[in-house]
Short mmCIF file of C-alpha atoms in Angstrom, two decimals:
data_model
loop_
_atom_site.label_atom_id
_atom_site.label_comp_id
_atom_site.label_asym_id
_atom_site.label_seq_id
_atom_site.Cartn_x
_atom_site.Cartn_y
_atom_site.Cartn_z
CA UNK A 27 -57.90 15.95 23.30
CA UNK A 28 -58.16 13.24 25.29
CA UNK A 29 -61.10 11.86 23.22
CA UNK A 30 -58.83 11.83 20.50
CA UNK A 31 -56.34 10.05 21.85
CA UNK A 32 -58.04 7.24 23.14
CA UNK A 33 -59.41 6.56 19.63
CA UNK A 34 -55.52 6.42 18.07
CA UNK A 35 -54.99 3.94 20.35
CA UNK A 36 -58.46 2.24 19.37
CA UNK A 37 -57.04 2.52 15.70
CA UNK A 38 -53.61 1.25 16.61
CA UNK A 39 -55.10 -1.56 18.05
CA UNK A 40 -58.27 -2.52 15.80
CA UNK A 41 -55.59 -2.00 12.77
CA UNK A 42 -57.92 0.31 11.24
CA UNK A 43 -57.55 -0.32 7.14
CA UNK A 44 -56.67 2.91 6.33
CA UNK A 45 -53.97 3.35 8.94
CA UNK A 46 -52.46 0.18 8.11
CA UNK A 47 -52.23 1.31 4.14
CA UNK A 48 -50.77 4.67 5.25
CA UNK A 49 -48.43 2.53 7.19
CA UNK A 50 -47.34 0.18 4.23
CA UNK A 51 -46.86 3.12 1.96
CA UNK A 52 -44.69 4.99 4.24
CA UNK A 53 -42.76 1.38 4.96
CA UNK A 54 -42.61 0.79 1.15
CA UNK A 55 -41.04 4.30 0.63
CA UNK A 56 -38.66 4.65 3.23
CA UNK A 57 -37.10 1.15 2.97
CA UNK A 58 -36.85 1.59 -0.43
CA UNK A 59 -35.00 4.74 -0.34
CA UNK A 60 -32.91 4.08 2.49
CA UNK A 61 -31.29 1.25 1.17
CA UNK A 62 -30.83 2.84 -2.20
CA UNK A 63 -29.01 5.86 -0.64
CA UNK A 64 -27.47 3.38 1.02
CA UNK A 65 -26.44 1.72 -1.64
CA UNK A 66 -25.44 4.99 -3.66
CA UNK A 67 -23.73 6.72 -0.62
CA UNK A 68 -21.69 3.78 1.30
CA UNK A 69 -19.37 3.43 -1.90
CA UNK A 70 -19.15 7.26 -2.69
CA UNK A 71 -18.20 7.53 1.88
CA UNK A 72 -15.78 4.96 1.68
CA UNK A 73 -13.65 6.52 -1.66
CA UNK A 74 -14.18 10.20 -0.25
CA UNK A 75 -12.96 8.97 2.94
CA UNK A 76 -10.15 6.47 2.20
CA UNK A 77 -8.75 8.69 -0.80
CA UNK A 78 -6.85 12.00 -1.39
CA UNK A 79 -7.32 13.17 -4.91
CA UNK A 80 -7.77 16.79 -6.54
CA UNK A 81 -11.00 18.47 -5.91
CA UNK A 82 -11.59 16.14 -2.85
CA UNK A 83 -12.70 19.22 -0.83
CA UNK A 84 -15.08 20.88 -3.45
CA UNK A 85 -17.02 17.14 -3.93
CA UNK A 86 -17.64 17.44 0.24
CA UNK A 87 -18.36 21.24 -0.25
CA UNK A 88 -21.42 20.17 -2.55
CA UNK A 89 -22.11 17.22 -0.75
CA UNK A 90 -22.70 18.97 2.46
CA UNK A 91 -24.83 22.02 0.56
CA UNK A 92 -26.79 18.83 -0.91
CA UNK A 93 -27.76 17.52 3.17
CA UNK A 94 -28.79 21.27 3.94
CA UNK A 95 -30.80 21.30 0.67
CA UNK A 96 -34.30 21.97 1.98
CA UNK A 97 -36.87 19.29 0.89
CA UNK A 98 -39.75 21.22 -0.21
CA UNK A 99 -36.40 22.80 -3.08
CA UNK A 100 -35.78 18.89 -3.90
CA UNK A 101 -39.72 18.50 -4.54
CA UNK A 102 -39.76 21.45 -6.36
CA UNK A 103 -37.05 20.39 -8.82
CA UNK A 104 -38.76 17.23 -9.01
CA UNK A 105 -42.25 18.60 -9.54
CA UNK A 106 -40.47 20.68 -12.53
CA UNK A 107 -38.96 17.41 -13.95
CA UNK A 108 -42.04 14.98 -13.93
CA UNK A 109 -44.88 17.47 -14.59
CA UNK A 110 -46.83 18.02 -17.40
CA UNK A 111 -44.34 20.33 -18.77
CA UNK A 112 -41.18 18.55 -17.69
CA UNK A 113 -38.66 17.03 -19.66
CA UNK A 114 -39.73 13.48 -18.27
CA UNK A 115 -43.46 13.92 -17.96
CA UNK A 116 -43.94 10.54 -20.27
CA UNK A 117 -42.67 8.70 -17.84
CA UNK A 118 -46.06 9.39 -15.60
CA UNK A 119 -44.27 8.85 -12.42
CA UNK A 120 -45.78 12.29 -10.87
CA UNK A 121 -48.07 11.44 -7.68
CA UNK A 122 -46.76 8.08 -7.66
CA UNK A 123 -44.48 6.00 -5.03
CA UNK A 124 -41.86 5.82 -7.14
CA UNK A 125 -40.79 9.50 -7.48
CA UNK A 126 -41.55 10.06 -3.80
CA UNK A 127 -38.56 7.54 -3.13
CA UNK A 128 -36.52 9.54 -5.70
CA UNK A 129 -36.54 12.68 -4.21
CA UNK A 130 -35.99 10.84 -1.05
CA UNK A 131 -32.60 9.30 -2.46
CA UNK A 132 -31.46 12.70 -3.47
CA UNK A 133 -32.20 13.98 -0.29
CA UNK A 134 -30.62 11.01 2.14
CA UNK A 135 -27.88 9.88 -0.19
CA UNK A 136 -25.61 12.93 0.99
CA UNK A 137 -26.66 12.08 4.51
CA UNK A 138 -24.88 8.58 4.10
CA UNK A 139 -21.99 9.48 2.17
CA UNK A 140 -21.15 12.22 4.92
CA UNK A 141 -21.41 9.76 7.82
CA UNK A 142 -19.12 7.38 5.83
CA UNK A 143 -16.76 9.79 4.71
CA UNK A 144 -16.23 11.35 7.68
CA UNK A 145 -15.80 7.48 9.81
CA UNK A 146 -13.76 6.36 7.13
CA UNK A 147 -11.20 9.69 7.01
CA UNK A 148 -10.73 8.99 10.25
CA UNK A 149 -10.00 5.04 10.26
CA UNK A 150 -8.55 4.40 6.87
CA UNK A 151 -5.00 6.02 6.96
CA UNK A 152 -4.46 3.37 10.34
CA UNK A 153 -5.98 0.46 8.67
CA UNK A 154 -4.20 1.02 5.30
CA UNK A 155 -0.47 1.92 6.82
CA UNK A 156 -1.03 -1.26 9.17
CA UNK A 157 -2.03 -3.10 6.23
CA UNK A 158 0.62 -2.06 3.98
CA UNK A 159 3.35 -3.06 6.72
CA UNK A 160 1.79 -6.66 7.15
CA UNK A 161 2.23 -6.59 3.38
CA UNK A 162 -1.83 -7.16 2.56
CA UNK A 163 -3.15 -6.63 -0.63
CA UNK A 164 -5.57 -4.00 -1.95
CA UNK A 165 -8.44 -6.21 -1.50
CA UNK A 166 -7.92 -7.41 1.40
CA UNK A 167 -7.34 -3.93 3.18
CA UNK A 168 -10.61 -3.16 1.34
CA UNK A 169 -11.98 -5.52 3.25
CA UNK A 170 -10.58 -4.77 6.65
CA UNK A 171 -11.45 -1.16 6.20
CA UNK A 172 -15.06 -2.39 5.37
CA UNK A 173 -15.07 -4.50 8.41
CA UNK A 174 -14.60 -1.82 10.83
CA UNK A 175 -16.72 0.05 9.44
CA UNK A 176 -19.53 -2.22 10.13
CA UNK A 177 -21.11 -0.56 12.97
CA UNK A 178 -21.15 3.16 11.32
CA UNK A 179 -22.57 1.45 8.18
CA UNK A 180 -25.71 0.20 10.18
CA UNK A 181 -25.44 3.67 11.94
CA UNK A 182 -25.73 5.87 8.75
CA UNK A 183 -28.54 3.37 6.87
CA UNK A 184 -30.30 4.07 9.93
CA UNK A 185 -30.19 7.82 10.11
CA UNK A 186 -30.92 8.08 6.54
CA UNK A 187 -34.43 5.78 7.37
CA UNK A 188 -35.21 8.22 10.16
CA UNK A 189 -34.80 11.29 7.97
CA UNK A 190 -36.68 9.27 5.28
CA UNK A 191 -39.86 8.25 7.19
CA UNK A 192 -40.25 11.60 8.82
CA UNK A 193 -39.68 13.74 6.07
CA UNK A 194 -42.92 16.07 4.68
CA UNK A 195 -42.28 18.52 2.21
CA UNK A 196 -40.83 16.55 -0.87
CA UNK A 197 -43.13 13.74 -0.62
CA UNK A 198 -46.07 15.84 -0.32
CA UNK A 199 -44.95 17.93 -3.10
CA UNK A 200 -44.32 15.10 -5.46
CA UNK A 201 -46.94 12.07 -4.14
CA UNK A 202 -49.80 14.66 -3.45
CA UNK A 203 -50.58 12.70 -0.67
CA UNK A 204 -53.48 11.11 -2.23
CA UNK A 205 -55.61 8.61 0.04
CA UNK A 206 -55.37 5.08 -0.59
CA UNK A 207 -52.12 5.56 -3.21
CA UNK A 208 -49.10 8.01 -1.72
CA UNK A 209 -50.72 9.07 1.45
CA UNK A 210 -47.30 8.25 3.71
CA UNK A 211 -47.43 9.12 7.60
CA UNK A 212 -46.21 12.63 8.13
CA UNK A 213 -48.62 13.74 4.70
CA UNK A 214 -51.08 11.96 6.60
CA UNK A 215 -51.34 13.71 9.82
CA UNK A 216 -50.93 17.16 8.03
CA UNK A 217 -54.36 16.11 5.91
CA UNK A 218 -55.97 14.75 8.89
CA UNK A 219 -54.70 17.46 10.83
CA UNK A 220 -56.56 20.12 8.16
CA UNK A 221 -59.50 18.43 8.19
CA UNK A 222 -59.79 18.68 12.29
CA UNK A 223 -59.70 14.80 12.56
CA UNK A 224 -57.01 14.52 14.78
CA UNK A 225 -57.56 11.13 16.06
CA UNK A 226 -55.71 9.50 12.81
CA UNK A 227 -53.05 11.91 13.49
CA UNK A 228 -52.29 11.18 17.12
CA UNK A 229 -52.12 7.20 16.38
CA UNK A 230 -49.97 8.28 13.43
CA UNK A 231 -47.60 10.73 15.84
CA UNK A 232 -47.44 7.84 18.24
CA UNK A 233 -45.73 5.20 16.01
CA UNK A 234 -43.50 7.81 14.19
CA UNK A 235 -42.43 8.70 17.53
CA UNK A 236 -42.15 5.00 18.39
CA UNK A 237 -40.20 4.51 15.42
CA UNK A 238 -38.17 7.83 16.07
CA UNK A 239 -37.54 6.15 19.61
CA UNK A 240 -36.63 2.26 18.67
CA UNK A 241 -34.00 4.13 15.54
CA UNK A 242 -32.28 6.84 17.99
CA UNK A 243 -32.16 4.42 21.05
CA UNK A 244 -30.18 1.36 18.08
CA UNK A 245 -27.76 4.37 16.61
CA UNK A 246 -27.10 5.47 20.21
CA UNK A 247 -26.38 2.17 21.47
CA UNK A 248 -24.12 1.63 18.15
CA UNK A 249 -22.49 4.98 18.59
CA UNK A 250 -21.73 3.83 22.29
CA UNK A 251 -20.22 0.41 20.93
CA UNK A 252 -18.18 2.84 18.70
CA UNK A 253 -16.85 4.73 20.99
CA UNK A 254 -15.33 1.50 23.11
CA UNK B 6 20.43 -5.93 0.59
CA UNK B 7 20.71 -2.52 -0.11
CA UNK B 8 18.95 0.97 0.78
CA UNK B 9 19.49 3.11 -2.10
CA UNK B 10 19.97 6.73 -0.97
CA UNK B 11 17.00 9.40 -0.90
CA UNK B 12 16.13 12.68 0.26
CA UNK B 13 12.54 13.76 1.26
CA UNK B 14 11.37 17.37 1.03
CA UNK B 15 7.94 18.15 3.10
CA UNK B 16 7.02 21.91 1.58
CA UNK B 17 10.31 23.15 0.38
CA UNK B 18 12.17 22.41 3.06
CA UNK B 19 14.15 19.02 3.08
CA UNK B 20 13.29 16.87 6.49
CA UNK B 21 15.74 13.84 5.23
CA UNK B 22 19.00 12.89 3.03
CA UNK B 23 19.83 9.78 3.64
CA UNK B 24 22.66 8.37 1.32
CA UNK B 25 22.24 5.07 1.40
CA UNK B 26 23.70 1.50 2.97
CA UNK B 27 24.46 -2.24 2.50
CA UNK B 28 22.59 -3.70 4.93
CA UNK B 29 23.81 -7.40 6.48
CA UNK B 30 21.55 -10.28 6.68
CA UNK B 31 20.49 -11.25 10.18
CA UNK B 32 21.56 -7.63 11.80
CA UNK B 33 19.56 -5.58 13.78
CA UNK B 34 19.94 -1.99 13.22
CA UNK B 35 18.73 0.85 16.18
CA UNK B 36 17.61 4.32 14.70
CA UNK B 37 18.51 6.96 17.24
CA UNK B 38 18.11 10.37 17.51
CA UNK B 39 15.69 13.42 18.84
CA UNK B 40 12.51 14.25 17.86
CA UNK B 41 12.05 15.34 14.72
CA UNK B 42 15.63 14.22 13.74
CA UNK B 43 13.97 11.96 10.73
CA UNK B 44 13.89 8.89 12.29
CA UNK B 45 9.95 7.80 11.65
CA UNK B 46 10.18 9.48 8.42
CA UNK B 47 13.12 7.16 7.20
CA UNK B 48 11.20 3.93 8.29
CA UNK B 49 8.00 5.07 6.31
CA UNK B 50 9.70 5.89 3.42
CA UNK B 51 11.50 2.09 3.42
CA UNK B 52 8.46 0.66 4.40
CA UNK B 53 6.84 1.77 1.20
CA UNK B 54 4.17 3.80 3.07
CA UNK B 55 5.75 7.27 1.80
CA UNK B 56 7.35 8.44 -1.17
CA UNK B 57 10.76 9.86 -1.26
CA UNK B 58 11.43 12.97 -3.34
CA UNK B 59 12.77 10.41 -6.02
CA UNK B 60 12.30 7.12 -7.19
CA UNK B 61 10.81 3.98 -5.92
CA UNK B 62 11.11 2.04 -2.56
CA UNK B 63 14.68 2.16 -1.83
CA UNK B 64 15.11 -1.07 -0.88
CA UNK B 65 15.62 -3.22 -4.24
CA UNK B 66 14.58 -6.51 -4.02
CA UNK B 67 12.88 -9.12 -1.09
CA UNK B 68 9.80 -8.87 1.19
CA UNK B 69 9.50 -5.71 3.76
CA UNK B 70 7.80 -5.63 6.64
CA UNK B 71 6.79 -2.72 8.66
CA UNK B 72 5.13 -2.04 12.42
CA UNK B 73 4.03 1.58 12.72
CA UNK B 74 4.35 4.09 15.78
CA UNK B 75 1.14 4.15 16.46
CA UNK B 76 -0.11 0.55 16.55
CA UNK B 77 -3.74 -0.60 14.86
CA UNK B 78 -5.98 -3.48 16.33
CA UNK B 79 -8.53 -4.47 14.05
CA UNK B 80 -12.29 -4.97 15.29
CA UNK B 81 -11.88 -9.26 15.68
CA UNK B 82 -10.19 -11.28 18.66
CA UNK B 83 -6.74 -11.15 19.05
CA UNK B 84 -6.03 -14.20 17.89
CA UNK B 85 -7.72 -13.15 14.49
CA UNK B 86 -5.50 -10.26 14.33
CA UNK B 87 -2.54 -12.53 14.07
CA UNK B 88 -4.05 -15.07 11.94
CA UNK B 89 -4.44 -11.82 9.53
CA UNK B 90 -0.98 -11.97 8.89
CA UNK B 91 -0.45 -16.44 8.45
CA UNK B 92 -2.71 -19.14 8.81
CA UNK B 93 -0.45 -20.92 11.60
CA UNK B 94 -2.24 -21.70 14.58
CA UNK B 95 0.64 -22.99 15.90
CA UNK B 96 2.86 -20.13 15.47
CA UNK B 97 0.07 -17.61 16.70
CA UNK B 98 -0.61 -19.98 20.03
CA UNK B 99 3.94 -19.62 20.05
CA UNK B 100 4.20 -15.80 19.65
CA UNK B 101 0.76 -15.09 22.40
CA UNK B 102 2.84 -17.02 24.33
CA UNK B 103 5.95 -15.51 24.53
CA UNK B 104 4.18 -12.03 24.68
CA UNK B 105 1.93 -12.88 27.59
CA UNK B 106 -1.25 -12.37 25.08
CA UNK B 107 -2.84 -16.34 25.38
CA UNK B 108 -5.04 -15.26 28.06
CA UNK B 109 -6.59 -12.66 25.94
CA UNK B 110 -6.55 -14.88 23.12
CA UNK B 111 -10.57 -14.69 22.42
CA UNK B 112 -10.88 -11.09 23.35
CA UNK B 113 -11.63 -7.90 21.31
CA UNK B 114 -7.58 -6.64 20.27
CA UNK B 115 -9.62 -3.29 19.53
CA UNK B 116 -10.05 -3.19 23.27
CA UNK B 117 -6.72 -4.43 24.82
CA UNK B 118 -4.90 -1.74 26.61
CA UNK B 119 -2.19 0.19 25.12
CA UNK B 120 0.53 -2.28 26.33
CA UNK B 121 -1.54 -5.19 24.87
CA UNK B 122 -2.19 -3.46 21.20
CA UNK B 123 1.37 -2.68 21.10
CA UNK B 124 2.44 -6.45 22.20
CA UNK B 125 -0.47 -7.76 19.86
CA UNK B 126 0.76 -5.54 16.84
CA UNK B 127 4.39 -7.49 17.07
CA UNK B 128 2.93 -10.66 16.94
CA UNK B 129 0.86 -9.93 14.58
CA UNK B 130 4.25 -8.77 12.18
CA UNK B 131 5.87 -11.74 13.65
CA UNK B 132 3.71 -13.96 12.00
CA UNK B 133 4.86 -13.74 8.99
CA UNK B 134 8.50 -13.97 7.36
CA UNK B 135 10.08 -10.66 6.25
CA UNK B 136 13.59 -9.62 4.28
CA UNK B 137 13.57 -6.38 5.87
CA UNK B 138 11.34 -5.60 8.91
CA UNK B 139 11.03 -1.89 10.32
CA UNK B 140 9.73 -1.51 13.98
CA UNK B 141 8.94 1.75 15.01
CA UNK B 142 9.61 2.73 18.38
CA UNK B 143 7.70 -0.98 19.38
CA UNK B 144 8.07 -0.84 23.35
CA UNK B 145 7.14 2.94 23.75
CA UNK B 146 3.94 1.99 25.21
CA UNK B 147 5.31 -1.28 27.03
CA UNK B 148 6.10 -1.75 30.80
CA UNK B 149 9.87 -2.99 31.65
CA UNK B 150 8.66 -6.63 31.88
CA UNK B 151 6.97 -6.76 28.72
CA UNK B 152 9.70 -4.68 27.00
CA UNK B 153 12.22 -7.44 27.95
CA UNK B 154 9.94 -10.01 27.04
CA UNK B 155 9.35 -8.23 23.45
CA UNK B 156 13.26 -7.82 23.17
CA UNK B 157 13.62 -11.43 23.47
CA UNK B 158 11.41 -12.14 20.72
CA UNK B 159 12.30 -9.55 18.48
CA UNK B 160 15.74 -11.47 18.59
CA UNK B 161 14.73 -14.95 18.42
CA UNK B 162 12.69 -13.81 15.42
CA UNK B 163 15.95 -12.47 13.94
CA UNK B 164 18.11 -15.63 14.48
CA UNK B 165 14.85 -17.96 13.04
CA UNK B 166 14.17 -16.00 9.65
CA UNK B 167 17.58 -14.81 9.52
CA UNK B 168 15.88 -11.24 8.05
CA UNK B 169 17.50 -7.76 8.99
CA UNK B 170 15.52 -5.54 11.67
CA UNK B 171 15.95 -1.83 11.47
CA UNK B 172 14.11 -0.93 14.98
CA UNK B 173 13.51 2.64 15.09
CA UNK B 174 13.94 3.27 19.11
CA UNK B 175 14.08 6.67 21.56
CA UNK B 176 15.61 4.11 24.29
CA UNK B 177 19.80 3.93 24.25
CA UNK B 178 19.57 1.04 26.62
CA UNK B 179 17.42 -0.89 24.37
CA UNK B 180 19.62 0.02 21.35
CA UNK B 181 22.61 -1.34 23.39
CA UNK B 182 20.80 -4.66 24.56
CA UNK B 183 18.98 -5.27 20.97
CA UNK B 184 21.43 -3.96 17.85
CA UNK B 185 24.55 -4.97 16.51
CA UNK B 186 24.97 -1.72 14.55
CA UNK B 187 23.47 1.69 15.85
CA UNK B 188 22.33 4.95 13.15
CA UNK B 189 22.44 8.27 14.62
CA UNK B 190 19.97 10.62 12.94
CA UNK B 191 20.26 14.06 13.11
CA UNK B 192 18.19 17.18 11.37
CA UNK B 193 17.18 14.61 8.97
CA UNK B 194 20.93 13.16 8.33
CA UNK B 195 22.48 9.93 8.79
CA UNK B 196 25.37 11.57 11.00
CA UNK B 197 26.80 8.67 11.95
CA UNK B 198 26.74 4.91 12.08
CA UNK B 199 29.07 1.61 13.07
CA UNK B 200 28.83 -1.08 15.93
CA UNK B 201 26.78 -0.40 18.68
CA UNK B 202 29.26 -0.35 21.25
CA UNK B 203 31.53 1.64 19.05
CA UNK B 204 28.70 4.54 18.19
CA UNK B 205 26.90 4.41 21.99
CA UNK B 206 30.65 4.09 23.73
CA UNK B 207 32.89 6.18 21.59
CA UNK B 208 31.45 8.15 19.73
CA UNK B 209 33.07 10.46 16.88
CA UNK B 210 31.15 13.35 16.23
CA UNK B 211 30.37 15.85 18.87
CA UNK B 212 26.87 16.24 18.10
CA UNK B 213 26.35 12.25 18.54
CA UNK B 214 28.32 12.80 22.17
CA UNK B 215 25.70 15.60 23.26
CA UNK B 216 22.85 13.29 22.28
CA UNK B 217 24.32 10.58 24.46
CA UNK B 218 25.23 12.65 26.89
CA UNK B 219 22.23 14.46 27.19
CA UNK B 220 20.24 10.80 27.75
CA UNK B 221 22.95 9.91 30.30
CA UNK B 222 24.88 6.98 28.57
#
């Protein structure tokens, strides 16, 4: 054990090659998808939140069944998809970056669009009768609803990276984990893990936890800012 | 300008009838009346921020402005807030004045106390020029001082834009110091209305009496 761990720290710190690709690839992925369910979800939060319409309640209904959908489901629907028997197998995308940070938008997208929806709910009737009285227009309220929403916009984009980088079971599923190509962190330590090399593993652990840390301790201090 | 009359009906039951008025240029107008008697319900539905049962805004024609019960500060400095509403620097500098707000000129209005927001929030309104401007119950979370101090605005801004003020208010004494006409509201009806001294001093209907009597004037 302890063995182990001081060689992940001697591979944290000579920047061993392989750890830094497993590192890039898990980067690549997890920005990627973040900012696309960002990007998705932060327009879908905002209308759900800021608007009464029918059906309303049976859109959040699915949307929150959609953030308890299990991940190893999502890769599984996925796999179905891009396999050789899927309807999009000539696309080739199975085992490649790509899908992995599709399934990871369909998993984090309802993350975001719950955080937003449920900020905004809360805000927007205040912000749009104040506006209305001052006699502002539509776009400007947009904009002031947008504005203080700042904080729980940084908020959800971050909780939607954390449940990016340490998710396992879709990414697996769909990348295969395969050395070199769609190996990301948490597929990583599993393999290494198997194969009773634990040292990769550890220095992996240590700088998802770091991560885990530096994300939590920014959403807490924005969720404290929030709160003022 | 005139309020066209409206009801409004919340699940059946009807919460307001109100049959309608000429309103004067230049007058301010107090809403009285108990809780739940209609009174917030009435400005909203002016204001444009509710619907009635039929129809449009009631009020046909000119600019409306509107200060709600429970007041907003957006996340930027006070002095943004205002400048939200007019690009006078002058004017805002004027109105933080008069309100006791220069001081916290620079400072977050999301995290000015109660007193402040609600001073802040009539400035803000004040900065622009209205027909028709509805203030909801604007002193409620104001201190004596600043509730004089507001009072004296709220009139100045009267005489200088020469708009009409419906204030929507739970105090008598500030009805009596602020309106030139006083509306009594009661289960949702305009029950009775006329010059301020006339309606708080002498007034005709026995359920406006109780009301008065019951707040001691």
């Amino acid at each position: 054990m302890k063995t182990s761990l001081i060689k992940a720290i001697e591979l944290i710190l000579s920047a061993d090659a392989e750890l830094l690709n497993i590192l890039s690839v898990t980067a690549e992925m997890s920005l990627k998808s973040s900012v696309l369910a960002l990007l998705i979800g932060l327009p879908i939060g905002i209308w759900l939140g800021a608007c009464r319409f029918p059906g309303r309640g049976m859109v959040l209904v699915v949307n929150r069944t959609l953030q308890g959908m299990p991940p190893v489901v999502c890769g599984l629907l996925f796999y179905m998809l891009f396999s050789g028997v899927g309807p999009f197998r000539h696309l080739k995308l199975l085992f490649t970056v790509k899908i992995m940070v599709m399934a990871q938008v369909v998993l984090i997208t309802p993350i975001v669009v719950n955080a937003m929806e449920s900020y905004v709910a809360g805000v927007a009737p205040s912000v749009r009768e104040t506006a209305r009285g001052l006699g502002l227009g539509g776009v400007k309220t947009f904009g002031l609803l947008c504005n203080e929403c700042v904080y729980q916009i940084i908020s959800a984009y971050l909780l939607a990276f954390a449940r990016s980088i340490a998710e396992v079971g879709a990414v697996s599923m769909v990348g295969g984990a395969i050395s070199w190509k769609t190996n990301v962190m948490t597929t990583a330590i599993m393999q290494h893990t198997n194969r009773g090399s634990f040292s990769l593993g550890i220095a992996l652990g240590l700088i998802l936890l770091t991560i885990s840390l530096i994300v939590n301790t920014v959403i807490s201090l924005l969720q404290r800012r929030l709160s003022r | 300008m005139k309020l066209s009359p409206f009801t409004k009906t919340y699940e059946g039951r009807q919460v307001l009838d109100f049959p309608g008025m000429e309103l004067k240029k230049g007058t301010i107008y107090a809403v009285i009346g108990a809780n739940g008697s209609g009174k917030s319900t009435f400005a909203k539905i002016v204001s444009g921020i509710l619907k009635a049962d039929r129809g449009g805004c009631p009020v046909s024609g000119g600019t409306v402005g509107y200060l709600p019960q429970k007041h907003y500060a957006f996340r930027m400095t006070t002095k943004a807030n205002l400048l939200l509403n007019g690009k006078s620097e002058a004017r805002a500098c004027e109105l933080m004045d008069a309100l006791q707000l220069r001081h916290l000129e620079a400072k977050r209005a999301d995290r000015l106390s109660g007193g402040e927001t609600a001073r802040m929030a009539l400035a803000r309104l004040m900065m622009n020029r209205y027909d028709l401007v509805l203030l909801d119950e604007p002193t409620a979370a104001m201190d004596m001082e600043t509730t004089l101090l507001s009072e004296q605005r709220i009139a100045r801004y009267v005489q200088e834009t020469g708009c009409t003020l419906i204030l929507v208010t739970h105090s008598l004494q500030q009805a009596r110091r602020l309106a030139g006409e006083v509306w009594y509201f009661h289960r949702g009806k305009l029950l009775e209305s006329g010059a301020a001294d006339q309606v708080l001093s002498h007034p005709e209907q026995p359920q406006t009496r109780q009301f008065l009597d019951f707040y001691g004037i």
